[in-house]
């Protein structure tokens, strides 16, 4: 097992005590931090959650740095919810942890639809 | 305030005690449930999280029904993490709660890039 | 399987856009809502998370009503993270879902410590 | 701002693919890891969530080490939900971040009850 597990994460950061209900400016600030981190990430496409993956320590550091950036921008408190997963049963292709999962679900549903329509899918 | 608040949610469901580390079959099961719910949803594109929005009670019922479906498929336990938000400061266009948020972040970053390049964006 | 699954939940509610970094007043507001719900709950003892259990629909309704109360108190947006679990492999004694889990962990650790000290625990 | 923000966290770890619906053995394993970390923590008292606080990097490392321990114990996958907060508006007394929050809510409710009964509380 690697001493720094490969992590696939999804986080949702909320600036608190800012007196503005829009969080878009803060999220944009995070995006800049993540771009600098060099990690694979996809931000905010469904309203909650920025996907981020890489060695656990780097993923954690990048989220920490988002907190620092959001505090600097004026938020006295920052609360984040992180969903993070690791696995040791197969190698996760670097930067492909999340895409892989989506593909598996799509394959299952495609096979099912094909079966329903009488077409065979290997 | 409506008696059933409009909710924008993101949930991540984990079947437990199944003895298989792949969750794709179960997630596909959820997708079928969500399709029947008639709610706006986007599933699993970044590995964690299915986005779902609508009246709170319907969003909650749809997630409950995913639990029922996953139990029926054989999981003795199901654990879900739900991020759910409501707002009363503006109307959320039906089915557009999440798209709207993404657009706001993109606008901010576009404006910033434009500013950096000397182009004016209203 | 019951049509309304018994749910053991833990939620963390964050008022947004309030311009105050303390959330204590809002949490107190939630506590009043939960007291009226009649459900088993324990609030905020470790800084995050209010534990709540009961039929899924009632748990969901109670959290919804917390959102309503917090909006009424002035928060334009409210974001909540809910961890919710259901199981069909054994009956959960009403109001005892969470206590039971703690007890199991304590038993394991007690047995282990006893074993280390040479004492037998059944 | 410190380069390693002080973090107050709450995490819920789920071993996946273990074929057993009880997670108590794995949680006990985590408890041993946390005891060695030297951080302030309280485990699992409400069924979900272990509270943990300290410098962000140490909190993150401790949760990472729980994943390693749970993988070693046989879980091919581990999924964790972490709620983590930082603040820069006041010093968090070391190891007191969560207790402080509880106290604030209790003060508010006590003051309110006293007011209702006609007693004055400063």
XYZ file of C-alpha atoms in Angstrom:
488
model
C 0.000 0.000 0.000
C 1.427 3.429 -0.840
C 2.214 5.597 2.182
C 0.214 8.371 0.534
C -3.013 6.780 -0.743
C -4.447 7.907 -4.078
C -7.662 9.755 -3.284
C -10.727 10.589 -5.345
C -12.548 13.449 -3.666
C -15.482 15.764 -4.054
C -15.759 18.842 -1.893
C -18.256 21.598 -1.294
C -16.918 24.730 0.387
C -19.130 27.291 2.106
C -17.859 30.715 3.172
C -19.593 31.773 6.395
C -20.288 35.151 7.934
C -19.856 37.034 4.694
C -23.213 38.751 4.596
C -23.670 37.919 0.941
C -25.684 34.984 -0.161
C -23.786 34.514 -3.414
C -20.789 32.262 -3.122
C -19.706 32.485 -6.747
C -16.830 34.930 -6.086
C -15.383 32.607 -3.476
C -15.739 29.563 -5.661
C -13.931 31.398 -8.436
C -11.149 32.075 -5.927
C -10.947 28.333 -5.215
C -10.749 27.579 -8.905
C -7.596 29.698 -9.143
C -6.073 27.805 -6.211
C -6.910 24.457 -7.781
C -5.449 25.475 -11.124
C -2.166 26.182 -9.363
C -2.256 22.842 -7.506
C -1.630 20.880 -10.687
C -4.174 18.241 -9.622
C -6.968 16.886 -11.793
C -10.143 18.715 -10.878
C -13.549 19.615 -12.218
C -15.397 22.386 -10.546
C -18.947 23.015 -9.557
C -20.724 21.706 -12.622
C -23.748 20.552 -10.750
C -23.992 23.290 -8.246
C -22.374 21.430 -5.418
C -19.050 19.861 -5.360
C -15.708 20.225 -6.961
C -14.119 17.007 -7.963
C -10.469 16.599 -7.182
C -8.116 13.651 -7.251
C -4.479 12.852 -6.574
C -2.258 11.739 -3.701
C -4.221 12.215 -0.444
C -1.767 14.756 0.995
C -1.957 16.939 -2.126
C -5.733 16.794 -2.326
C -5.915 17.788 1.336
C -3.384 20.598 0.867
C -5.306 22.002 -2.105
C -8.537 22.154 -0.097
C -6.652 23.726 2.818
C -5.310 26.357 0.438
C -8.842 27.079 -0.797
C -9.791 27.790 2.836
C -6.819 30.150 3.163
C -7.783 31.964 -0.054
C -11.427 32.310 0.995
C -10.415 33.613 4.436
C -8.123 36.147 2.718
C -11.031 37.245 0.557
C -12.899 38.126 3.742
C -14.780 35.110 5.065
C -14.225 34.793 8.826
C -15.254 31.133 8.754
C -15.187 28.453 6.101
C -16.985 25.104 6.305
C -16.322 22.343 3.810
C -17.869 18.971 3.244
C -15.437 16.505 1.663
C -16.309 13.070 0.305
C -13.082 11.178 -0.155
C -12.461 7.628 -1.247
C -9.490 5.310 -1.552
C -9.212 1.801 -2.905
C -6.570 -0.886 -2.954
C -8.293 -3.476 -5.144
C -7.160 -2.024 -8.445
C -4.927 0.743 -9.690
C -6.755 3.973 -10.305
C -5.427 5.423 -13.536
C -4.079 8.822 -12.575
C -6.713 11.478 -13.109
C -9.243 8.919 -14.205
C -10.816 7.793 -10.935
C -14.073 9.585 -11.435
C -14.454 9.190 -15.150
C -14.040 5.469 -14.738
C -16.960 5.248 -12.328
C -19.284 7.093 -14.670
C -18.315 4.827 -17.544
C -19.174 1.714 -15.537
C -22.687 2.955 -14.792
C -23.218 3.944 -18.395
C -22.086 0.519 -19.580
C -24.551 -1.193 -17.261
C -27.453 0.937 -18.402
C -26.499 0.615 -22.070
C -26.329 -3.163 -21.754
C -29.701 -3.163 -20.079
C -31.330 -0.999 -22.712
C -29.782 -3.119 -25.429
C -31.107 -6.252 -23.732
C -34.559 -4.707 -23.564
C -34.413 -3.983 -27.275
C -33.070 -7.409 -28.146
C -29.582 -6.237 -29.155
C -26.588 -8.044 -27.691
C -23.800 -6.029 -26.114
C -20.627 -7.808 -24.995
C -42.333 31.024 1.995
C -43.694 27.861 0.322
C -44.670 25.114 2.745
C -42.535 22.731 0.676
C -39.251 24.556 -0.010
C -37.581 24.151 -3.407
C -34.417 22.161 -2.823
C -31.224 21.770 -4.799
C -29.496 18.611 -3.670
C -26.517 16.418 -4.350
C -26.375 12.925 -2.904
C -23.904 10.104 -2.740
C -25.315 6.686 -1.885
C -23.204 3.795 -0.604
C -24.535 0.226 -0.398
C -22.999 -1.517 2.621
C -22.380 -5.130 3.427
C -22.580 -6.267 -0.155
C -19.220 -7.953 -0.410
C -18.512 -6.349 -3.735
C -16.472 -3.249 -4.036
C -18.147 -2.085 -7.225
C -21.166 0.081 -6.667
C -22.006 0.637 -10.321
C -24.903 -1.873 -10.388
C -26.535 -0.173 -7.444
C -26.057 3.279 -8.878
C -27.673 2.115 -12.110
C -30.612 0.944 -9.980
C -30.882 4.432 -8.499
C -30.849 5.961 -11.950
C -33.967 3.973 -12.849
C -35.683 5.194 -9.683
C -34.770 8.804 -10.430
C -35.998 8.531 -13.987
C -39.379 7.477 -12.645
C -39.455 10.346 -10.119
C -39.869 12.938 -12.849
C -37.439 15.267 -11.051
C -34.517 17.054 -12.690
C -31.387 15.050 -11.988
C -27.892 14.446 -13.271
C -26.118 11.363 -12.127
C -22.618 10.521 -11.052
C -20.647 12.467 -13.605
C -17.753 13.125 -11.326
C -17.702 9.911 -9.490
C -19.496 11.110 -6.427
C -22.840 12.666 -6.267
C -26.069 12.689 -8.139
C -27.616 16.049 -8.523
C -31.316 16.314 -7.917
C -33.679 19.209 -7.491
C -37.358 19.874 -6.906
C -39.762 20.349 -4.021
C -38.017 19.156 -0.813
C -40.550 16.392 -0.123
C -40.149 14.929 -3.628
C -36.351 15.082 -3.531
C -36.410 13.325 -0.169
C -38.877 10.709 -1.402
C -36.756 9.966 -4.477
C -33.660 9.359 -2.341
C -35.725 7.204 0.033
C -36.896 5.162 -2.949
C -33.280 4.699 -4.060
C -32.565 3.211 -0.611
C -35.539 0.862 -1.006
C -34.347 -0.207 -4.472
C -30.779 -0.814 -3.280
C -32.017 -2.828 -0.292
C -34.172 -4.899 -2.680
C -31.115 -5.540 -4.809
C -29.445 -7.090 -1.768
C -27.682 -4.461 0.302
C -28.499 -4.947 3.990
C -27.481 -1.375 4.773
C -27.390 1.810 2.770
C -25.643 5.027 3.816
C -26.156 8.269 1.941
C -24.596 11.673 2.221
C -26.940 14.439 1.051
C -26.011 18.078 0.536
C -29.205 20.056 0.281
C -29.778 23.768 -0.051
C -32.740 26.109 -0.046
C -32.965 29.838 -0.614
C -35.622 32.487 -0.248
C -33.776 35.476 -1.688
C -34.696 34.788 -5.283
C -36.811 32.384 -7.259
C -34.928 29.356 -8.439
C -36.020 28.642 -11.997
C -37.409 25.137 -11.894
C -34.722 22.648 -12.807
C -32.141 25.366 -13.166
C -30.808 25.738 -9.645
C -27.513 24.080 -10.311
C -26.898 25.276 -13.816
C -27.358 28.815 -12.602
C -24.584 28.467 -10.039
C -22.122 27.173 -12.586
C -22.919 30.027 -14.934
C -22.214 32.606 -12.218
C -18.744 31.186 -11.547
C -17.983 31.040 -15.241
C -19.041 34.642 -15.705
C -16.743 35.784 -12.916
C -13.766 33.920 -14.309
C -14.489 35.062 -17.865
C -14.692 38.675 -16.734
C -11.444 38.294 -14.877
C -9.637 36.755 -17.815
C -11.023 39.424 -20.087
C -9.842 42.103 -17.657
C -6.381 40.535 -17.611
C -6.296 40.645 -21.397
C -7.600 44.201 -21.579
C -11.006 43.283 -23.038
C -14.091 44.745 -21.433
C -16.978 42.461 -20.497
C -20.221 43.971 -19.218
C -39.727 -3.677 3.815
C -41.680 -0.775 5.341
C -42.864 1.813 2.829
C -41.301 4.480 5.051
C -37.839 3.188 6.010
C -36.550 3.811 9.528
C -33.685 6.271 9.198
C -30.764 7.130 11.427
C -29.455 10.532 10.422
C -26.928 13.163 11.345
C -27.195 16.638 9.882
C -25.182 19.818 9.910
C -27.038 22.975 8.915
C -25.295 26.166 7.792
C -27.130 29.486 7.464
C -25.639 31.473 4.564
C -25.533 35.153 3.794
C -26.193 36.219 7.360
C -23.155 38.395 7.882
C -22.525 36.880 11.277
C -20.049 34.135 11.758
C -21.773 32.703 14.812
C -24.375 30.114 14.008
C -25.421 29.418 17.583
C -28.656 31.447 17.397
C -29.751 29.521 14.328
C -28.890 26.187 15.838
C -30.925 27.075 18.905
C -33.815 27.802 16.528
C -33.429 24.314 15.048
C -33.414 22.778 18.475
C -36.878 24.265 19.107
C -38.106 22.801 15.812
C -36.725 19.367 16.664
C -38.284 19.430 20.124
C -41.666 19.951 18.489
C -41.069 17.125 15.984
C -41.312 14.477 18.676
C -38.395 12.574 17.109
C -35.376 11.251 18.989
C -32.561 13.719 18.541
C -29.308 14.861 20.107
C -27.971 18.194 19.071
C -24.587 19.581 18.308
C -22.571 17.930 21.029
C -19.428 17.714 18.994
C -19.680 20.945 17.163
C -21.025 19.489 13.975
C -24.037 17.420 13.547
C -27.366 16.904 15.136
C -28.400 13.340 15.407
C -31.953 12.505 14.497
C -33.800 9.285 13.870
C -37.267 8.066 13.005
C -39.334 7.226 9.934
C -37.532 8.701 6.885
C -40.390 11.049 5.964
C -40.507 12.533 9.460
C -36.741 12.952 9.687
C -36.791 14.715 6.333
C -39.727 16.912 7.352
C -38.010 17.952 10.578
C -34.878 19.051 8.697
C -37.040 20.873 6.147
C -38.756 22.691 9.014
C -35.363 23.693 10.418
C -34.610 25.300 7.034
C -37.927 27.170 7.174
C -37.207 28.388 10.715
C -33.694 29.530 9.826
C -34.965 31.354 6.709
C -37.606 33.071 8.896
C -34.879 34.145 11.286
C -33.220 35.962 8.399
C -30.898 33.629 6.495
C -31.482 34.021 2.739
C -29.866 30.651 2.057
C -29.441 27.501 4.080
C -27.148 24.608 3.205
C -27.307 21.305 5.051
C -25.228 18.185 4.932
C -27.194 15.082 5.907
C -25.761 11.632 6.517
C -28.626 9.182 6.529
C -28.641 5.429 6.840
C -31.192 2.656 6.605
C -30.894 -1.064 7.182
C -33.050 -4.091 6.623
C -30.903 -6.754 8.250
C -32.235 -6.249 11.751
C -34.863 -4.198 13.501
C -33.579 -0.928 14.834
C -35.049 -0.415 18.281
C -36.944 2.865 18.031
C -34.762 5.750 19.131
C -31.838 3.437 19.750
C -30.141 3.267 16.368
C -27.228 5.442 17.265
C -26.723 4.364 20.835
C -26.539 0.801 19.645
C -23.667 1.563 17.296
C -21.640 3.243 20.013
C -22.179 0.303 22.316
C -20.865 -2.138 19.707
C -17.606 -0.221 19.296
C -17.174 0.077 23.045
C -17.707 -3.659 23.482
C -15.043 -4.440 20.895
C -12.512 -2.131 22.492
C -13.342 -3.334 26.014
C -12.918 -6.950 24.942
C -9.613 -6.072 23.367
C -8.315 -4.238 26.413
C -9.460 -7.081 28.629
C -7.681 -9.563 26.378
C -4.516 -7.478 26.580
C -4.737 -7.546 30.371
C -5.521 -11.236 30.540
C -9.120 -10.841 31.664
C -11.815 -12.755 29.827
C -14.916 -10.911 28.648
C -17.804 -12.862 27.154
C -2.988 33.519 9.095
C -1.145 30.325 10.103
C 0.234 28.330 7.175
C -1.456 25.256 8.671
C -4.976 26.343 9.658
C -6.493 24.974 12.856
C -9.306 22.656 11.811
C -12.359 21.360 13.603
C -13.580 18.263 11.801
C -16.142 15.522 11.958
C -15.751 12.452 9.808
C -17.740 9.349 9.012
C -15.796 6.478 7.475
C -17.442 3.620 5.580
C -15.563 0.429 4.650
C -16.848 -0.862 1.309
C -16.879 -4.273 -0.249
C -16.430 -6.100 3.028
C -19.465 -8.334 2.842
C -20.377 -7.591 6.426
C -22.891 -5.006 7.347
C -21.360 -4.285 10.762
C -18.734 -1.589 10.707
C -17.952 -1.665 14.422
C -14.690 -3.632 14.010
C -13.394 -1.111 11.507
C -14.401 1.845 13.641
C -12.574 0.303 16.576
C -9.522 0.079 14.310
C -9.831 3.801 13.593
C -10.057 4.567 17.272
C -6.652 2.947 17.785
C -5.199 5.076 14.980
C -6.669 8.247 16.450
C -5.362 7.444 19.919
C -1.862 7.252 18.456
C -2.295 10.563 16.583
C -2.256 12.575 19.792
C -5.081 14.782 18.481
C -8.224 15.684 20.397
C -10.992 13.397 19.232
C -14.332 11.974 20.293
C -15.582 8.959 18.465
C -18.901 7.827 17.177
C -21.087 8.866 20.092
C -24.117 9.511 17.963
C -23.701 6.755 15.499
C -22.164 8.840 12.771
C -19.150 10.944 13.013
C -15.929 11.063 14.878
C -14.932 14.481 15.983
C -11.334 15.447 15.513
C -9.477 18.708 15.735
C -5.975 20.076 15.389
C -3.718 21.527 12.697
C -5.312 20.764 9.291
C -2.381 18.648 8.078
C -2.475 16.441 11.180
C -6.243 16.008 11.066
C -5.959 15.013 7.406
C -3.080 12.635 8.113
C -5.000 10.930 10.919
C -7.991 10.294 8.650
C -5.652 9.042 5.907
C -4.118 6.632 8.416
C -7.595 5.384 9.340
C -8.110 4.548 5.649
C -4.791 2.676 5.598
C -5.735 0.728 8.737
C -9.180 -0.171 7.382
C -7.678 -1.290 4.045
C -5.186 -3.441 5.991
C -8.065 -4.992 7.899
C -9.504 -6.107 4.569
C -11.703 -3.424 3.057
C -10.880 -2.995 -0.638
C -12.464 0.453 -0.683
C -13.041 3.085 1.947
C -15.305 6.121 1.573
C -15.294 8.937 4.090
C -17.375 12.031 4.510
C -15.505 14.827 6.274
C -16.996 18.077 7.515
C -14.154 20.441 8.243
C -14.190 24.043 9.367
C -11.644 26.784 9.909
C -12.023 30.290 11.254
C -9.847 33.348 11.511
C -12.124 35.633 13.519
C -11.014 34.368 16.910
C -8.511 31.963 18.354
C -9.874 28.500 18.830
C -8.661 27.243 22.201
C -6.693 24.115 21.378
C -8.912 21.081 21.688
C -11.892 23.209 22.601
C -13.371 24.108 19.233
C -16.316 21.816 19.450
C -17.066 22.105 23.132
C -17.189 25.848 22.724
C -19.912 25.625 20.083
C -22.109 23.430 22.242
C -21.730 25.810 25.144
C -22.903 28.772 23.053
C -26.104 27.010 22.006
C -26.789 25.951 25.566
C -26.299 29.501 26.809
C -28.792 30.828 24.281
C -31.424 28.259 25.178
C -30.848 28.738 28.931
C -31.209 32.501 28.582
C -34.397 32.009 26.634
C -35.913 29.627 29.157
C -34.942 31.959 31.968
C -36.565 34.864 30.132
C -39.730 32.823 29.699
C -39.792 32.153 33.428
C -39.069 35.734 34.366
C -35.516 35.135 35.642
C -32.746 37.384 34.379
C -29.548 35.810 33.049
C -26.610 38.050 32.135
